[in-house]
């Protein structure tokens, strides 16, 4: 074996290792890291939006509505559920759980929010929906078409759900629409 | 002068020192409204946080010519152009004047606690959190969700209850209005005042009570000579109070 | 060998692996996401509480932290977290304003010094370690057994209530009556002097009402009119109104007082008088008005009795020269002030020292009241009148058995209506004295409701001594106050935001108001409404006591009384902002805005109060229930009840009270002062209010006394020096604040600090002035004055 050969061999190995390291890191970064970063939480009840609209004839506003003072009640209270679900409305496991664990002991259902902003953020639904006439789906997607409640991915580091809107998104849109980007428009 | 003329809004306040009874309700109402933390010993006034701080003034005369008066001092939301002293020095853009309203805001989560703004403010209106806030156990339940609590190492100050502006706008939006009427947005201190010594509103609206009072011959501002153009005016018929207003606080 | 070479991982290959890893990482989201998330994480501040979010609602109720009776609104999140209290704009008393105490109310609801269950003292009194938590059944059983055992000594049951009016104090009084004790008492207050004064000069026992909003001139004799006197918010509002009027018809305010307080500073004129001589100045003004013939002739000639005797006394003792000598006010000022008072219509004079929260002299009240009489300001708009009674329905008569019947003739332990003090006064101080001296009969048991005498009583040490001679002490307090610490049994009540209770007209108001406080939150702890406790306790006793409480619970009892309002056919529930019941005068008919009792009740819960202006002020011809049917300068009532003395005894006069202590040993005078920033009520200062104190009022745990710079210089004292204040009662260590507000040779000490109870936010802060003040008893009425004591100061 000459030293030259040795070098060639080792060079080949080196590049192989480079590719291993490169793809490995890509794999870690793109596949493993997101799985590690986000914890998965499931809704306490596997809520079906479609069935409530189609079979119960409910509209979005029955549960997601503006309060009289202009603030937005995003998640319905147990009382709203209990109006119909005093007794189980069917045979499913979720249904039985709803009645026995929440309706009967009068315990609020701990829904997990997909888009809960931190407490220093003031987001006005009224400004966006009433004044700017935006559609709910513009930000939240077409939730109404969901037949089951998707799991919520929560960032382990920040504690925020993965679908949360970030500040640059707010700023970009405000800038495009010539709306003030002053700090205290959105922060409290 | 701050305030975007085109927005037509520049919020300001007038405090009638002659009517002020020194009860300190404004200061307490402010603390409750804004989740201002408190500690067992608050007597080190350099480190105690009181967005609305009360000063005792006196005419310097001997008994019984002596007279005293209380002067409530909040953030004066300086209108100096192009910047108020505090926002000009902030290295991280954590404080800024909203030119649509004239309100000087400070966003604690962005603050790095360098305290440059504190030294820039001529009115001692800014406060540093020397400690993490702590509420004795059940008292966390009285924290209002409208203002987020701060932490050790950041600066805070009066926001003119800007969250009340946000909420007032929400109410107006529900009615399809984008403009607020006078009195729809009032800070907690003004609302609390039992002697109705405080008036708040749009200084650019010539019909507003606050604009009328700010033009009164009894009106003055603190340390006017500095050119900070405060948007908080005071009223008094007493010459000695006017004179004190130009002294270093 | 080849294979081995191939597999050989040399340094270069390793570097390539790392480089590949780094390259791959940089092209993945990992570093960027981590950097971003770490930044967000650093703003999370997870160790600090994040307030609960949700829908906000508002509930109206009535504040009970002082007798002021203000309407408040409480903001609730998700109907469970109370996050804010502000003034209720529809409530006529405070019109949306709120005082610092009211604004800090949630610090009581969520306060760390709340009592969570009934407590029983199992060891030595005052030892908190041996206070044992017990259940309600056990607590009531303990008390019930004790009461049954001491029934033969029923008169030994004493109750002291800090609340003077309302159905709960009435239930306490009723319980004592049915049980067989004459010893229902209330905490001393300026009202004690007022009611005796009204009784002897006008022959009735109603409460006094000042029509201040309509006055053109107000002369306050020692009343800190914007610092807590009367209903504090109402006074501050009235003050702002006086100041709002155009220069020409602006109400003129004169403050007669010793200290340069805010009330003095904000007045148009401050007349600085020697300590405790305000009443002398009032009589000086009266003398000028009478001698110059500036009095209201119609009133004086037709509706007064004993004017000549009064005139003679004034001429003898209260000429401007003599009054100048007593008060230190120059003669010209006295004459000028008198002329202005007589020449301004309507003008009114106020009395009640400081905040009016402790007793005062009946004669001081009479002196000031005689001024109001002379200028015809009695029962006239802008003057002073008798507040109409609330048309509440009466409860059925108390059922009496042999024990309670005999006790109706028992002497009261406070000596009121007795041979020494025949007037129908509330003489709590005399009760303390009698217990300490072992007079009359032993006090077997003391109940304390809405009061904290172990801290708040001016000159508190005799009371602390008396407690040792009282068999059992029962506290109904919601908080671990000083009195409750010394209790043997604690039956904690819910706080005002958790309980139903009526709040009748606040002190000094000219029109009747009925406030209703209701639970805006369910009780946080194992507390029970004192009304319910009394009813349960009565039912546990045999015979007539139980029969005197024919209600299942407090709510039923309260509603029974409120039915009277519904049946009165007048008055309204205050349901719109800006109501000004004083405008247009009293006697304006108000048609009810409710159609049944249920409707009224519902509206009271929703809005907070009922008020009425229908009853006009009484006419001069009908106002006075004295033997002469007139306003009596010379009181025949006093003669009737058996008070012996010379002519002066029956006339308004100034009693020069010599402050306690030998002037040679105690060369200076000590006067307490009260401020809005320190509460003096049964609750201690909340953290928010303590924070607003200046660092020359409280620094660390040291409180300050105010001393005039000249006095200080003479004694070699500088700002901030530590001194010992010594009176006959004892010594307190304080620091010195130099101010020209203080009269030379008088030391001013704030009241309300120096708590040893409550929580770590107030405990041990400053000293309790009441520990060294000496109260002095008037030998005719039994009432005390307490605001001047001799003192010695020495540097420590």
Coordinates of C-alpha atoms in Angstrom, one line a residue, chain C residues 22-239:
Chain C
X22 CA -23.1 21.2 10.7
X23 CA -24.0 21.7 7.0
X24 CA -27.1 19.6 7.4
X25 CA -28.1 21.2 10.6
X26 CA -27.8 24.6 9.0
X27 CA -30.0 23.6 6.2
X28 CA -32.6 22.2 8.7
X29 CA -35.0 24.3 10.7
X30 CA -33.3 23.3 14.0
X31 CA -31.0 26.2 14.7
X32 CA -33.3 28.9 13.5
X33 CA -36.3 27.5 15.3
X34 CA -34.3 27.0 18.5
X35 CA -33.1 30.6 18.3
X36 CA -36.5 31.9 17.7
X37 CA -38.2 29.8 20.4
X38 CA -35.5 30.5 22.9
X39 CA -36.2 34.2 22.4
X40 CA -39.9 33.6 22.8
X41 CA -39.2 31.4 25.9
X42 CA -37.2 34.2 27.4
X43 CA -40.4 36.4 27.2
X44 CA -42.6 33.7 28.7
X45 CA -41.8 34.4 32.4
X46 CA -43.6 31.2 33.4
X47 CA -42.8 31.8 37.1
X48 CA -45.0 34.8 37.3
X49 CA -48.8 34.4 37.3
X50 CA -50.7 34.6 34.1
X51 CA -54.1 36.0 34.9
X52 CA -57.1 33.9 34.0
X53 CA -58.9 35.1 30.8
X54 CA -62.5 35.1 30.0
X55 CA -65.7 37.1 29.7
X56 CA -66.0 40.1 32.0
X57 CA -69.2 40.9 33.9
X58 CA -70.0 43.6 36.4
X59 CA -72.0 43.3 39.6
X60 CA -73.2 46.3 41.6
X61 CA -73.2 46.2 45.4
X62 CA -72.5 48.5 48.3
X63 CA -69.2 49.0 50.0
X64 CA -69.0 48.3 53.8
X65 CA -65.4 49.1 54.5
X66 CA -66.6 52.3 56.3
X67 CA -70.0 53.7 57.1
X68 CA -69.8 55.9 54.0
X69 CA -72.3 53.6 52.1
X70 CA -70.9 54.1 48.6
X71 CA -72.2 52.1 45.6
X72 CA -69.5 50.0 44.0
X73 CA -69.2 47.9 40.8
X74 CA -67.1 44.8 40.9
X75 CA -65.6 43.4 37.6
X76 CA -65.6 39.7 37.5
X77 CA -63.8 37.4 35.0
X78 CA -65.8 34.3 34.2
X79 CA -68.1 35.3 37.1
X80 CA -65.6 34.0 39.6
X81 CA -62.5 36.1 39.8
X82 CA -63.1 39.6 41.1
X83 CA -60.5 41.8 39.4
X84 CA -61.5 45.3 39.9
X85 CA -63.7 47.6 42.1
X86 CA -64.8 51.0 40.9
X87 CA -67.6 53.4 41.9
X88 CA -71.1 52.9 40.8
X89 CA -72.2 56.0 38.7
X90 CA -75.8 55.4 39.5
X91 CA -75.3 55.6 43.3
X92 CA -76.3 59.1 44.5
X93 CA -73.8 59.1 47.4
X94 CA -70.6 58.7 45.4
X95 CA -71.7 59.1 41.7
X96 CA -69.0 56.8 40.4
X97 CA -66.2 58.1 42.6
X98 CA -64.4 55.8 44.9
X99 CA -62.0 56.3 47.8
X100 CA -58.7 54.5 48.1
X101 CA -60.0 52.0 50.6
X102 CA -62.9 51.1 48.4
X103 CA -60.7 50.7 45.4
X104 CA -58.4 48.3 47.3
X105 CA -61.4 46.2 48.5
X106 CA -60.3 43.1 46.7
X107 CA -57.2 43.0 48.9
X108 CA -59.5 42.1 51.7
X109 CA -61.5 39.5 49.8
X110 CA -58.3 37.8 48.8
X111 CA -56.3 38.9 51.8
X112 CA -54.0 36.6 53.6
X113 CA -55.4 37.5 57.0
X114 CA -58.8 36.1 56.4
X115 CA -60.1 33.6 58.9
X116 CA -61.2 30.4 57.2
X117 CA -63.0 28.5 59.8
X118 CA -64.4 29.0 63.4
X119 CA -61.6 29.1 65.9
X120 CA -61.4 28.2 69.6
X121 CA -58.7 29.4 71.9
X122 CA -57.5 26.3 73.7
X123 CA -54.6 27.9 75.5
X124 CA -53.7 31.3 76.8
X125 CA -55.6 34.2 75.3
X126 CA -53.7 35.9 72.5
X127 CA -51.6 32.8 71.7
X128 CA -52.2 32.2 68.0
X129 CA -50.5 28.8 68.2
X130 CA -53.3 27.4 70.4
X131 CA -56.2 28.8 68.4
X132 CA -57.8 25.6 67.1
X133 CA -59.9 25.3 64.0
X134 CA -63.3 23.8 64.8
X135 CA -66.4 23.1 62.8
X136 CA -69.4 25.3 62.9
X137 CA -71.6 22.8 64.7
X138 CA -69.0 22.5 67.5
X139 CA -68.5 26.3 67.6
X140 CA -72.2 27.0 67.9
X141 CA -72.6 24.2 70.5
X142 CA -69.8 25.7 72.6
X143 CA -71.5 29.1 72.6
X144 CA -75.0 27.8 73.1
X145 CA -73.9 25.8 76.1
X146 CA -72.2 28.8 77.6
X147 CA -75.2 31.0 77.0
X148 CA -77.6 28.4 78.6
X149 CA -75.3 28.2 81.6
X150 CA -75.1 31.9 82.2
X151 CA -78.7 32.6 81.6
X152 CA -79.2 33.5 85.3
X153 CA -76.4 36.1 84.8
X154 CA -77.8 37.1 81.4
X155 CA -77.1 40.8 82.1
X156 CA -73.4 40.0 81.9
X157 CA -73.6 39.4 78.2
X158 CA -72.1 42.5 76.4
X159 CA -72.1 43.2 72.7
X160 CA -70.2 45.9 70.9
X161 CA -70.9 46.6 67.3
X162 CA -68.8 48.8 65.0
X163 CA -71.8 49.2 62.7
X164 CA -74.4 51.4 64.3
X165 CA -77.3 51.0 62.0
X166 CA -78.8 48.2 59.9
X167 CA -80.5 44.9 60.5
X168 CA -77.5 42.9 61.7
X169 CA -76.7 45.3 64.6
X170 CA -80.5 45.3 65.2
X171 CA -80.4 41.5 65.4
X172 CA -77.5 41.7 67.9
X173 CA -79.5 44.2 70.0
X174 CA -82.6 42.0 69.7
X175 CA -80.7 38.9 70.8
X176 CA -79.4 40.7 73.9
X177 CA -82.8 42.0 74.7
X178 CA -84.5 38.6 74.4
X179 CA -81.7 36.9 76.3
X180 CA -81.9 39.4 79.1
X181 CA -79.0 41.8 78.8
X182 CA -79.3 45.6 78.6
X183 CA -75.7 45.8 77.4
X184 CA -75.9 46.2 73.6
X185 CA -73.3 48.9 72.8
X186 CA -71.7 50.5 69.8
X187 CA -68.2 51.7 69.2
X188 CA -67.7 55.3 70.1
X189 CA -68.1 57.9 67.3
X190 CA -68.8 61.6 66.9
X191 CA -72.4 60.6 66.3
X192 CA -72.6 59.9 70.1
X193 CA -72.2 63.6 70.8
X194 CA -74.5 64.5 68.0
X195 CA -77.4 62.4 69.2
X196 CA -77.1 63.5 72.8
X197 CA -76.9 67.1 71.5
X198 CA -80.0 66.7 69.4
X199 CA -81.8 65.0 72.3
X200 CA -81.1 67.9 74.7
X201 CA -81.6 70.8 72.3
X202 CA -84.2 69.5 69.9
X203 CA -85.8 66.6 71.9
X204 CA -85.4 63.9 69.4
X205 CA -83.0 61.2 68.7
X206 CA -82.8 61.1 64.9
X207 CA -79.6 61.4 62.9
X208 CA -78.2 64.7 61.7
X209 CA -78.1 65.6 58.0
X210 CA -76.1 68.4 56.5
X211 CA -77.5 69.9 53.3
X212 CA -73.9 70.8 52.3
X213 CA -74.4 70.7 48.5
X214 CA -76.7 73.8 48.8
X215 CA -74.7 75.8 51.3
X216 CA -73.0 79.0 50.4
X217 CA -70.6 79.0 53.3
X218 CA -69.3 76.1 55.3
X219 CA -67.4 76.6 58.6
X220 CA -65.8 73.4 59.8
X221 CA -64.9 73.3 63.5
X222 CA -62.2 70.6 63.5
X223 CA -63.9 68.4 61.0
X224 CA -61.5 67.1 58.3
X225 CA -64.2 67.5 55.7
X226 CA -62.3 66.1 52.8
X227 CA -60.2 63.6 54.7
X228 CA -62.8 61.1 55.9
X229 CA -65.4 63.0 57.8
X230 CA -69.0 61.9 57.2
X231 CA -69.3 59.8 54.0
X232 CA -65.9 60.5 52.5
X233 CA -66.8 60.3 48.8
X234 CA -69.9 62.4 49.3
X235 CA -67.8 65.0 51.0
X236 CA -65.1 65.0 48.3
X237 CA -67.8 65.3 45.7
X238 CA -69.5 68.2 47.5
X239 CA -66.1 69.9 47.8

